[in-house]
mmCIF file of C-alpha atoms in Angstrom:
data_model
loop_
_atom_site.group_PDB
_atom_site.id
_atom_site.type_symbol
_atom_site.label_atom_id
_atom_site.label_comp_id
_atom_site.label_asym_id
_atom_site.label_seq_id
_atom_site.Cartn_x
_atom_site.Cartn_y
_atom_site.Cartn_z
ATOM 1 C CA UNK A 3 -47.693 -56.324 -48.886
ATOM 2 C CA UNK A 4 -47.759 -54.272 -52.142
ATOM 3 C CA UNK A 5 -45.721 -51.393 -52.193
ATOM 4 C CA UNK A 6 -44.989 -51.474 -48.399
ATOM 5 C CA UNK A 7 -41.822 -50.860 -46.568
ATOM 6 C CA UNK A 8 -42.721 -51.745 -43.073
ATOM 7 C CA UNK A 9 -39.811 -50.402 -41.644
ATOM 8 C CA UNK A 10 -40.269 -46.739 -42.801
ATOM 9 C CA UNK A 11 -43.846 -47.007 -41.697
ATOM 10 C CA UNK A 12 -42.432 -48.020 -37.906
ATOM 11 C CA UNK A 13 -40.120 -45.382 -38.303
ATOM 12 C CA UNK A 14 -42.182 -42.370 -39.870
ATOM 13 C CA UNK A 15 -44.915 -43.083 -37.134
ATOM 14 C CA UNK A 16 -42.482 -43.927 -34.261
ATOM 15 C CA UNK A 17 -41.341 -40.580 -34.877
ATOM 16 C CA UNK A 18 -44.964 -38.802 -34.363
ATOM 17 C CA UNK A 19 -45.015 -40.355 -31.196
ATOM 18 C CA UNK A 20 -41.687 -39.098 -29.919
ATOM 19 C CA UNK A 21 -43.071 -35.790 -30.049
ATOM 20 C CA UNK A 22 -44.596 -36.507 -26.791
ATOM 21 C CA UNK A 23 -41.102 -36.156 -25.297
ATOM 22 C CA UNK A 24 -41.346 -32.379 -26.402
ATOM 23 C CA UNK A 25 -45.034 -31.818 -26.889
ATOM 24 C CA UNK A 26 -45.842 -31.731 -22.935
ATOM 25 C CA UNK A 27 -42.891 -29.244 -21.904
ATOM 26 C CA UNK A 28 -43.552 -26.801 -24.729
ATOM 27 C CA UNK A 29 -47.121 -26.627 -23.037
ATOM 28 C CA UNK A 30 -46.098 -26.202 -19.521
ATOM 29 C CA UNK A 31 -44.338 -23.312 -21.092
ATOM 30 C CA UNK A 32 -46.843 -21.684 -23.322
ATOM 31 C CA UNK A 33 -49.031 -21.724 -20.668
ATOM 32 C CA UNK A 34 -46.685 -19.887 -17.929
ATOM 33 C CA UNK A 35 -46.448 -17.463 -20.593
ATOM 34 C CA UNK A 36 -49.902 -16.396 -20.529
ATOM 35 C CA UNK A 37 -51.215 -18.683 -23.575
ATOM 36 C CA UNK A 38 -55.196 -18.762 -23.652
ATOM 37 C CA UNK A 39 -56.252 -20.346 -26.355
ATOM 38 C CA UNK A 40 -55.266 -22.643 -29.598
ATOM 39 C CA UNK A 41 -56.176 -22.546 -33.022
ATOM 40 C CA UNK A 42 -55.427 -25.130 -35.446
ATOM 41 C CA UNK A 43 -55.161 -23.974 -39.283
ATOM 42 C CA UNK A 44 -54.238 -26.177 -41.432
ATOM 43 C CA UNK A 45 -54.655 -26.069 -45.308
ATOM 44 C CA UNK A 46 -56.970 -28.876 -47.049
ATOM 45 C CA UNK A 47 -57.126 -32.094 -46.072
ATOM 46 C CA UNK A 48 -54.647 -31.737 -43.369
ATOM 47 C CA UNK A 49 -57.575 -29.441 -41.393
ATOM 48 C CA UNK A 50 -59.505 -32.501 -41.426
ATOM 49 C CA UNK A 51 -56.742 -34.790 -39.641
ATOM 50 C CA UNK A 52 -56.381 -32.331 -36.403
ATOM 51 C CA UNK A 53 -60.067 -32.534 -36.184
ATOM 52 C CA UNK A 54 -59.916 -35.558 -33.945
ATOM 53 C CA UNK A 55 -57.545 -33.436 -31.890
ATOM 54 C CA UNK A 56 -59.967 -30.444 -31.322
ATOM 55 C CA UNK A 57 -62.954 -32.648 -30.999
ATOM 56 C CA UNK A 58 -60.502 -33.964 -27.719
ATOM 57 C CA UNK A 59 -60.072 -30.716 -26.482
ATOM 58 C CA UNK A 60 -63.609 -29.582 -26.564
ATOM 59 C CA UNK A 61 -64.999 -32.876 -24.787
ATOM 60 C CA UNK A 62 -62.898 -32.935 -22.171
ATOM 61 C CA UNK A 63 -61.606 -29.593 -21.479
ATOM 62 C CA UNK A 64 -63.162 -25.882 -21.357
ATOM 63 C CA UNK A 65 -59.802 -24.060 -22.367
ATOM 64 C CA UNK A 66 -60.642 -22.281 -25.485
ATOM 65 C CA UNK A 67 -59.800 -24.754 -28.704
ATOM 66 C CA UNK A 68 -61.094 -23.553 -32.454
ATOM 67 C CA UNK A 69 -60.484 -24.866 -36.010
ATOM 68 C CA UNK A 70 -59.471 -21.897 -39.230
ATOM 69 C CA UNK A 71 -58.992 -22.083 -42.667
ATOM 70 C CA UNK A 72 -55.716 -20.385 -43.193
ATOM 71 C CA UNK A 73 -57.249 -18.683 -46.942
ATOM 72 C CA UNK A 74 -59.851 -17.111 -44.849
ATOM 73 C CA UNK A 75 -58.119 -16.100 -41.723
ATOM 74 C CA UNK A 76 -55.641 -13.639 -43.713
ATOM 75 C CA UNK A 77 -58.772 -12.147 -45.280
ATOM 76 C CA UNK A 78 -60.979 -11.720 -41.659
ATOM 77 C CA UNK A 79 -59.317 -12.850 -38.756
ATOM 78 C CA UNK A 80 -61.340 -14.190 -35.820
ATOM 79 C CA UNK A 81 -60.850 -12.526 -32.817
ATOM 80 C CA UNK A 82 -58.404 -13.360 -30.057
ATOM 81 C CA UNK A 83 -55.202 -13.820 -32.784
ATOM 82 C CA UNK A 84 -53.139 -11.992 -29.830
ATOM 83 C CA UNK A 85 -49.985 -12.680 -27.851
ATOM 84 C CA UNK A 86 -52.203 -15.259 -25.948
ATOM 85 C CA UNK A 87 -52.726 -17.082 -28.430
ATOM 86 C CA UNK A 88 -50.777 -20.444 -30.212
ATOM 87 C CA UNK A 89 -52.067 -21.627 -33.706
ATOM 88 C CA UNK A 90 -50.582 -24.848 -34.616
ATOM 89 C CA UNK A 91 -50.161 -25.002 -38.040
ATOM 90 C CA UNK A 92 -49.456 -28.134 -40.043
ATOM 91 C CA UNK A 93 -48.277 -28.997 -43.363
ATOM 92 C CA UNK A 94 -46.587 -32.372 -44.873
ATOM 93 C CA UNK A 95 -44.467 -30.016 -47.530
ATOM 94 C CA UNK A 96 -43.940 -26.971 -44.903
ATOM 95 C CA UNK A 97 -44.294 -24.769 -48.220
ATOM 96 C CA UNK A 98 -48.001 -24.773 -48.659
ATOM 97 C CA UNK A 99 -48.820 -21.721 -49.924
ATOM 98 C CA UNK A 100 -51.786 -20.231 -47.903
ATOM 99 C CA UNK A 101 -50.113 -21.324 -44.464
ATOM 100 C CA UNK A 102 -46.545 -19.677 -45.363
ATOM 101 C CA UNK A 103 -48.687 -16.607 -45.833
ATOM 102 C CA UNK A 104 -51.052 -17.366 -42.748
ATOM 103 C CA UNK A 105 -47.671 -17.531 -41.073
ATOM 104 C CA UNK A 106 -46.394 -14.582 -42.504
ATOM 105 C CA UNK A 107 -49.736 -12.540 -41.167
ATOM 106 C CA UNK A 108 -49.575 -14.666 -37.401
ATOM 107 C CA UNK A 109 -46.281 -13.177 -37.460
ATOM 108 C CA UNK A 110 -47.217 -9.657 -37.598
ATOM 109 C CA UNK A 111 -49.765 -9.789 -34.964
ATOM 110 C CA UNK A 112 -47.405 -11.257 -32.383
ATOM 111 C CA UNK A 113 -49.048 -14.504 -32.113
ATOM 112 C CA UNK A 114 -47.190 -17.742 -31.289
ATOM 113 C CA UNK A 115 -47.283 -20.295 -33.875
ATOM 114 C CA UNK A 116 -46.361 -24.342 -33.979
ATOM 115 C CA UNK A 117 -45.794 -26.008 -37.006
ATOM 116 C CA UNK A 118 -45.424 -29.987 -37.835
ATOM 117 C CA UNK A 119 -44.353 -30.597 -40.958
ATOM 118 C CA UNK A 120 -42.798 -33.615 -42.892
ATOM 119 C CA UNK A 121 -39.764 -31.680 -44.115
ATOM 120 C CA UNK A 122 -37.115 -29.566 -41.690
ATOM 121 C CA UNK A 123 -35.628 -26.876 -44.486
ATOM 122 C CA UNK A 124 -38.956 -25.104 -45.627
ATOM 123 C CA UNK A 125 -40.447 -22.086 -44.702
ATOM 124 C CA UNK A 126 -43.103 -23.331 -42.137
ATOM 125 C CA UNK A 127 -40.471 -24.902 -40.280
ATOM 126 C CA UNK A 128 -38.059 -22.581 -40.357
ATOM 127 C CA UNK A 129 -39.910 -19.363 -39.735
ATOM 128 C CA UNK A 130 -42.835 -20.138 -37.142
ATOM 129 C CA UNK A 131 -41.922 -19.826 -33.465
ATOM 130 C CA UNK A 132 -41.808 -23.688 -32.569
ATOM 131 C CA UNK A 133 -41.706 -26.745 -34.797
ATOM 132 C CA UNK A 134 -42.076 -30.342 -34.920
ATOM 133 C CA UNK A 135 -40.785 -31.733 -38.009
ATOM 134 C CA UNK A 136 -41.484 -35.598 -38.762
ATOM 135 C CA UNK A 137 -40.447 -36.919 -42.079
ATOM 136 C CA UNK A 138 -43.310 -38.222 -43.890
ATOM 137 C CA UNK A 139 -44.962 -38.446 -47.271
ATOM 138 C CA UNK A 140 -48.603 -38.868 -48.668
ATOM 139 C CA UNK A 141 -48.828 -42.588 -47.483
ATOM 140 C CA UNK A 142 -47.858 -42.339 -44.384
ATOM 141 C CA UNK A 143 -48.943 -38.643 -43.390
ATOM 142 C CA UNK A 144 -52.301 -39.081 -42.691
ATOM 143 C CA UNK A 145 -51.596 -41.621 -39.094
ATOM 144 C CA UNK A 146 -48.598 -39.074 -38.446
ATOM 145 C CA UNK A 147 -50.413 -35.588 -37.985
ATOM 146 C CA UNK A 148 -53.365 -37.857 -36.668
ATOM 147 C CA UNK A 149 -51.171 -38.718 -33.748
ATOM 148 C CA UNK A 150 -49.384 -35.614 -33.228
ATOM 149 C CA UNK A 151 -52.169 -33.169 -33.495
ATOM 150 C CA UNK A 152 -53.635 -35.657 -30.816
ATOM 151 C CA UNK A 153 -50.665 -35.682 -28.532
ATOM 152 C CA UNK A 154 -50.390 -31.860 -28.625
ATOM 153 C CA UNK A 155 -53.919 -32.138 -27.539
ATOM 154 C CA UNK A 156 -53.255 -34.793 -24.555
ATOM 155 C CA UNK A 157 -50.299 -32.682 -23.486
ATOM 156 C CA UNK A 158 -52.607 -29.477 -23.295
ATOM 157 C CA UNK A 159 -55.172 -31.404 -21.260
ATOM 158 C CA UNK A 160 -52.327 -32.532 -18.799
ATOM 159 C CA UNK A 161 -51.117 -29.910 -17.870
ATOM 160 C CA UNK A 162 -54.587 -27.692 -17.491
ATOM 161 C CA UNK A 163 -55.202 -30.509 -15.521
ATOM 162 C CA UNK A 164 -58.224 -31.854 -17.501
ATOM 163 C CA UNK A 165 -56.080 -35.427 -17.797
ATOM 164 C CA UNK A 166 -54.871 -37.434 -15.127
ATOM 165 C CA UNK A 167 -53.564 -40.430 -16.745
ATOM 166 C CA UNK A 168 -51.472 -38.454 -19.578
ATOM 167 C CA UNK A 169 -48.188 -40.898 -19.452
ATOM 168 C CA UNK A 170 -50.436 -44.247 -19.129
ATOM 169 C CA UNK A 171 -52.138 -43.175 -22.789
ATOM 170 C CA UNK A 172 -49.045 -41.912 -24.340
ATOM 171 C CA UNK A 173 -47.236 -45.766 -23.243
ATOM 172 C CA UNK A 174 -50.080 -47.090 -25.080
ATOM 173 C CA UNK A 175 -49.610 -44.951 -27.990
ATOM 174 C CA UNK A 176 -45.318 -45.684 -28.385
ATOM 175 C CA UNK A 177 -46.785 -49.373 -29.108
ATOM 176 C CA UNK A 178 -49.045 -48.346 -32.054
ATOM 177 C CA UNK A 179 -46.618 -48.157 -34.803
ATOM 178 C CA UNK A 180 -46.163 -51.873 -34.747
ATOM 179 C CA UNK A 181 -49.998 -52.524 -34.011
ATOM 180 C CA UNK A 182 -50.748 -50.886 -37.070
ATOM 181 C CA UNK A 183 -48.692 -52.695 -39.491
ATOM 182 C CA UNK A 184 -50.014 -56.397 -38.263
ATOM 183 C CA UNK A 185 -53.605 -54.783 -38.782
ATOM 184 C CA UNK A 186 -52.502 -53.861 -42.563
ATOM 185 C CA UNK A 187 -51.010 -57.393 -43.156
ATOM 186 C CA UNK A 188 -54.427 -58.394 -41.672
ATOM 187 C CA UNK A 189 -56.231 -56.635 -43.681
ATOM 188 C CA UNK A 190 -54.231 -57.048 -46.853
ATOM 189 C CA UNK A 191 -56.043 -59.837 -48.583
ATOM 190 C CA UNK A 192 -59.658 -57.280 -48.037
ATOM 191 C CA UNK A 193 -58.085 -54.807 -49.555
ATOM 192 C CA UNK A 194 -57.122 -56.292 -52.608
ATOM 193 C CA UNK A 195 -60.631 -57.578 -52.821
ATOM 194 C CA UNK A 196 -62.159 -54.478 -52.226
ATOM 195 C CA UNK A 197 -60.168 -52.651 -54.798
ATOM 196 C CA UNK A 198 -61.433 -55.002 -57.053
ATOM 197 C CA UNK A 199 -65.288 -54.548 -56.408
ATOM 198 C CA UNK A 200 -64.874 -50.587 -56.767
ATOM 199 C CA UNK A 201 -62.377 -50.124 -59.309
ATOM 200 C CA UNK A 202 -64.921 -48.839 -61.425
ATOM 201 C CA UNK A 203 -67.268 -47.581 -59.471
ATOM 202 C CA UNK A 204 -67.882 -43.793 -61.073
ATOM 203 C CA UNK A 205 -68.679 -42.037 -57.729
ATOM 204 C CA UNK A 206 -69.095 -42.970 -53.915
ATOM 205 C CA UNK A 207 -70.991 -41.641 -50.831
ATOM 206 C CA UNK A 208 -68.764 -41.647 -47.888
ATOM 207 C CA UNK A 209 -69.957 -41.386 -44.226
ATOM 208 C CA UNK A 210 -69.418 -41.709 -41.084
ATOM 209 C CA UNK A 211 -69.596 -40.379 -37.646
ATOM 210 C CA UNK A 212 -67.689 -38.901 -34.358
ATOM 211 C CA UNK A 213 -63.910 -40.073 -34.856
ATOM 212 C CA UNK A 214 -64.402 -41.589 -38.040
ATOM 213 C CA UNK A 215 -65.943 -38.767 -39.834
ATOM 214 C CA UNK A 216 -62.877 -36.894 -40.160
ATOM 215 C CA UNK A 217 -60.683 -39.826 -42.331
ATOM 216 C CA UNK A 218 -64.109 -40.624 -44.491
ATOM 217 C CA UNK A 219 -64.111 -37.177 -45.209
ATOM 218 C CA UNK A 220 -60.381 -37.200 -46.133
ATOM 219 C CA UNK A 221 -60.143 -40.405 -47.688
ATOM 220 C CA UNK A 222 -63.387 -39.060 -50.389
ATOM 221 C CA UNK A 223 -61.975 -35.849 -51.043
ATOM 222 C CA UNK A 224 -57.752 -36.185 -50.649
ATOM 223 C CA UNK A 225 -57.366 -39.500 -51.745
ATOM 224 C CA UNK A 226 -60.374 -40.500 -54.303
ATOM 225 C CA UNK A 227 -61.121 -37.047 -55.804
ATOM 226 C CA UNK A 228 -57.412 -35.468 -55.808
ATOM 227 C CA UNK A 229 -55.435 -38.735 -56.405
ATOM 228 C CA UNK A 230 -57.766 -40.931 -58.586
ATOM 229 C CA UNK A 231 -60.073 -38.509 -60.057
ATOM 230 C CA UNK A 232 -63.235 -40.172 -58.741
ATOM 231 C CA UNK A 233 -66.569 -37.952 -57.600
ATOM 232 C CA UNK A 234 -67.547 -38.769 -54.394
ATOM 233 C CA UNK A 235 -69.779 -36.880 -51.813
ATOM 234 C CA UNK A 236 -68.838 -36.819 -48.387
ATOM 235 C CA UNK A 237 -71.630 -36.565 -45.805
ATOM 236 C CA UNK A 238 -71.529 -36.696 -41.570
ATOM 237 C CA UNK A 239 -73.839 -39.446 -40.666
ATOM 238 C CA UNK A 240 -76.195 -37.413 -38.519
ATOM 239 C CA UNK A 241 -76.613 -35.315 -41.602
ATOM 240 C CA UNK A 242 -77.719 -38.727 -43.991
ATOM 241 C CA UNK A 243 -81.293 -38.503 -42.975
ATOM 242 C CA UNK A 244 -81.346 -34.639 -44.096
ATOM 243 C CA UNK A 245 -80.515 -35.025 -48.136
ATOM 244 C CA UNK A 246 -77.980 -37.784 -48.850
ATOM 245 C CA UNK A 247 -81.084 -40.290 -48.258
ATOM 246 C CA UNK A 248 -82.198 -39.785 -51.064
ATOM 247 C CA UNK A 249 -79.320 -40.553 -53.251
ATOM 248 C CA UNK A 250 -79.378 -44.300 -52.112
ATOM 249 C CA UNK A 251 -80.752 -46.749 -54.732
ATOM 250 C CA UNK A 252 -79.426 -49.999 -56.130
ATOM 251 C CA UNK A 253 -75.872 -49.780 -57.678
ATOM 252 C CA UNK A 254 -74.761 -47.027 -55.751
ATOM 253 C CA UNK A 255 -71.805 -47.048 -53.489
ATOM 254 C CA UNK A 256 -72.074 -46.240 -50.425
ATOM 255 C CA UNK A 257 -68.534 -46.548 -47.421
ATOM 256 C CA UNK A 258 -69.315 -46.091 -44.010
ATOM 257 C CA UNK A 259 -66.460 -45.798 -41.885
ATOM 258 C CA UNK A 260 -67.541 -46.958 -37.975
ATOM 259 C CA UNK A 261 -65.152 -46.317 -35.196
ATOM 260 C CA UNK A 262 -65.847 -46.905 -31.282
ATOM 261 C CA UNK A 263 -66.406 -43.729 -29.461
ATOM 262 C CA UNK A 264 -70.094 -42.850 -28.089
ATOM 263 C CA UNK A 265 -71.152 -41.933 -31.252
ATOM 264 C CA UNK A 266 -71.058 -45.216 -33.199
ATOM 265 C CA UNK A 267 -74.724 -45.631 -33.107
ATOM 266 C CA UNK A 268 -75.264 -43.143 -35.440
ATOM 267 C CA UNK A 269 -73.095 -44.930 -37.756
ATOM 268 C CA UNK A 270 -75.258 -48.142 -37.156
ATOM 269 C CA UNK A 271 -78.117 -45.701 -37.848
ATOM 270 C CA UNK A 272 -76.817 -45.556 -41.651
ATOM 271 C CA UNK A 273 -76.298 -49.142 -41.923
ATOM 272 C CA UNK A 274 -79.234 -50.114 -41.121
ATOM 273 C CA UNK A 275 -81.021 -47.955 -43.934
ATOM 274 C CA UNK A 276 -78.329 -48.391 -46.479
ATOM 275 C CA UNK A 277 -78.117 -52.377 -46.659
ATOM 276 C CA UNK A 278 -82.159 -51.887 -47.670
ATOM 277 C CA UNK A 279 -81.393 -49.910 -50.565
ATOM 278 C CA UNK A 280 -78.068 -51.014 -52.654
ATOM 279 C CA UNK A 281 -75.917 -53.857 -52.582
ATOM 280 C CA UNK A 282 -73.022 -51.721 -52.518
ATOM 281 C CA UNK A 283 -72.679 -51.012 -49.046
ATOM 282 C CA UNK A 284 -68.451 -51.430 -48.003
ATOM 283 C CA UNK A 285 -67.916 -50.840 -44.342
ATOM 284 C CA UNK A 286 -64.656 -50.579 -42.647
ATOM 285 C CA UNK A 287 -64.961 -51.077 -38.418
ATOM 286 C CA UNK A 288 -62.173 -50.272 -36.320
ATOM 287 C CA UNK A 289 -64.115 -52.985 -33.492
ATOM 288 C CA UNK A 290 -62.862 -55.601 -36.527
ATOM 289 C CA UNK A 291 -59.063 -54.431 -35.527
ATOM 290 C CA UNK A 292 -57.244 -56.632 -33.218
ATOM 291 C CA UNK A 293 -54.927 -53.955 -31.120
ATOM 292 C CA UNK A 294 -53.505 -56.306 -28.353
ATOM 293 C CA UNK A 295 -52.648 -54.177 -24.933
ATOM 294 C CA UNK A 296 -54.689 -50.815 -26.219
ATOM 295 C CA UNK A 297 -57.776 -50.042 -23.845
ATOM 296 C CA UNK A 298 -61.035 -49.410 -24.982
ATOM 297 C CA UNK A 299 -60.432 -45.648 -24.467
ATOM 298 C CA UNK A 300 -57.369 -45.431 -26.451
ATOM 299 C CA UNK A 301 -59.143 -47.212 -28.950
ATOM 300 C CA UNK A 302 -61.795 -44.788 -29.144
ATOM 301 C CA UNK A 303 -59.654 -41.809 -29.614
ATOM 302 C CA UNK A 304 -57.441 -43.579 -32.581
ATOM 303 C CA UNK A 305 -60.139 -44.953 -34.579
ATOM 304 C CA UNK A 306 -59.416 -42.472 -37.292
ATOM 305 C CA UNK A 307 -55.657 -43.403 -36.987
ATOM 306 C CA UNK A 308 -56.807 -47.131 -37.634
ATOM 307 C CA UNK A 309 -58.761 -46.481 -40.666
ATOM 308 C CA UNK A 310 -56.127 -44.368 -41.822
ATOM 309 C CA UNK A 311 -53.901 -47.135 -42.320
ATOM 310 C CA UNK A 312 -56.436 -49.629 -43.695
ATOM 311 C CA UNK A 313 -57.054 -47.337 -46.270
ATOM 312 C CA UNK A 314 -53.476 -46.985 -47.434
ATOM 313 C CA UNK A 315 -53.993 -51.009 -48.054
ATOM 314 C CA UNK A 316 -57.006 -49.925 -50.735
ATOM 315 C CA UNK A 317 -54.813 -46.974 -52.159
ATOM 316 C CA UNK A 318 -51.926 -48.976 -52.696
ATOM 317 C CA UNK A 319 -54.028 -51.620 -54.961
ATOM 318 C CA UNK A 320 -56.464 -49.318 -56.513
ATOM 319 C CA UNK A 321 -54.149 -47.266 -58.071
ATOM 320 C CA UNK A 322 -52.306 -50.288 -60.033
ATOM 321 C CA UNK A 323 -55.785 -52.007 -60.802
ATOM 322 C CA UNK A 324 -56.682 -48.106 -62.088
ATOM 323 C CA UNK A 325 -53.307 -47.475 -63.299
ATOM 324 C CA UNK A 326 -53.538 -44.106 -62.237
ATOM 325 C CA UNK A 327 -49.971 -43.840 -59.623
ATOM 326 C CA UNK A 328 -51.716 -41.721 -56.371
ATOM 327 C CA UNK A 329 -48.843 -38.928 -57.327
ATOM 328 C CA UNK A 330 -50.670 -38.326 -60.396
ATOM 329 C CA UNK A 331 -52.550 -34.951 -60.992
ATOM 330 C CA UNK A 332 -54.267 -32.842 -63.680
ATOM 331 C CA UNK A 333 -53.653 -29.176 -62.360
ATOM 332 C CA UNK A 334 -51.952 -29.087 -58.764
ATOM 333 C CA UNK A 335 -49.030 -27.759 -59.987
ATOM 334 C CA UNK A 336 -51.343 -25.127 -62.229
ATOM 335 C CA UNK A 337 -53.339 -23.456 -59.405
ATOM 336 C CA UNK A 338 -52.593 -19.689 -59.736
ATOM 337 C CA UNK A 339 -52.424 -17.668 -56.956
#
């Protein structure tokens, strides 16, 4: 596969998994110690990944579970930032600016903070009151804080008592890393094709819904717009029908990501209209995905994780056919604070 090292990959994400070893203890804990609720606050594109997390939480539990921007919490806090409170807090550097000072603020309020970051000597790690650190970088940090965020959220639901079947899931999980680098070699040859056909496409509508609304939402605006400088417009699938409609005419391209929890339908909603419209309709199903020994539930909650590392396949070939390296940027480094 082009520029792959498979046993990194196995590595990196073996190592998101093994924070299930820690994940559930540090939550038995929290909890005897009065802890009430969880944020997560994470800083751009990162936010989107523990989506899939939360969106656990709030389906199958009624312990309170909310989502921040870091920028805006240090400007007006929502209430409840106490000593009963955790906010898990990740970052792939662990020196991204508005979360060290997010952490800096949590800190002076007393509340208990969790970081996950990709790199052990930075200020996130060092300073917050618990962290996870996984080595990772941008190609393989999007599956990573997918899984972790979601096995923080599995170990919260155990031991409230929401989840009954917490170590059956988690055995399911320590046999991803592998499953997910026979579905890239699978899906290899696509990918190559599918750079091809876009290369020069000048913008994209990206969709999709439940599960797989978080990583087409990530992939348009973290990997297209930052890394390869390429518009694209990012729209939920129940919110199509309400404006992005009428966008849709031959030529343009339109991705709809479709993964397999209860709300595919509204994906197949989209299809449906699009393929009447343009010819330039690319959809990536995680149903496609052969995951030998995962159950349909498990398969439901890592959808995102799965499209995740197709993607990676279309990065890694768009940016030679583009000759524009993913590490490349305009002004990152420029942003004044």
């Amino acid at each position: 596969m082009l520029n792959f090292d498979k046993d990194r990959f196995i590595r990196i994400q073996s190592g998101a998994v093994a924070i299930a070893e820690m994940a559930r203890p540090l939550m038995r804990d929290l909890l005897a110690k009065g802890m009430e609720r969880v944020y997560f606050m994470g800083t751009g594109g990162v936010q989107l990944l523990t989506l899939p997390a939360i969106d656990l939480l709030q389906r199958c539990s009624t312990f309170p579970v909310a989502a921040c921007h870091p920028a805006q919490v240090v400007l007006d806090p929502p209430s409840g930032l106490d000593d009963k409170a955790l906010v898990i807090i990740p970052s792939l550097s662990g020196t991204t600016r508005e979360s060290v000072d997010l952490l800096a603020f949590l800190q002076a309020r007393g509340v208990t903070t969790l970081s996950l970051t990709g790199h052990a000597d930075t200020p996130l790690a060092r300073d917050a009151t618990h962290t996870f650190t996984n080595f990772a970088e941008d190609d393989t940090s999007s599956e990573s804080f997918y899984l972790q965020t979601q096995i923080l959220a599995l170990a919260l639901l155990a031991e409230t008592g929401a989840l009954a079947d917490h170590d059956a899931i988690i055995a399911e999980l320590k046999t991803l890393p592998a499953l997910l680098v026979a579905a890239k070699e699978t899906y290899e040859a696509q990918a190559a094709a599918l750079a091809r056909s876009i290369q020069n496409e000048p913008w994209h509508i990206f969709t999709g819904a439940g599960s797989a609304w978080p990583e087409a939402n990530y992939y348009g605006m973290c990997i297209l717009e930052e890394m390869q400088w390429i518009r694209t417009r990012p729209v939920h699938a129940a919110d199509f029908f309400h404006g992005t409609l009428e966008l849709v005419e031959p030529g343009v391209s339109v991705f709809l990501f479709k993964g397999e929890d209860a709300l595919r339908p509204i994906g197949d909603r989209v299809e449906r209209f699009v393929r009447r419209y343009t010819d330039k309709l690319w959809i990536l199903d995680t149903a496609e995905v052969e995951l030998p020994g995962i159950s349909p539930r498990v398969r439901a909650m890592i959808s995102p994780i799965v499209l995740a590392t197709l993607l990676e396949r279309l990065s890694a070939h768009l940016e030679v056919l583009r000759d524009h390296p993913l590490t490349t940027r305009r002004y990152y480094k420029r942003v004044e604070y």
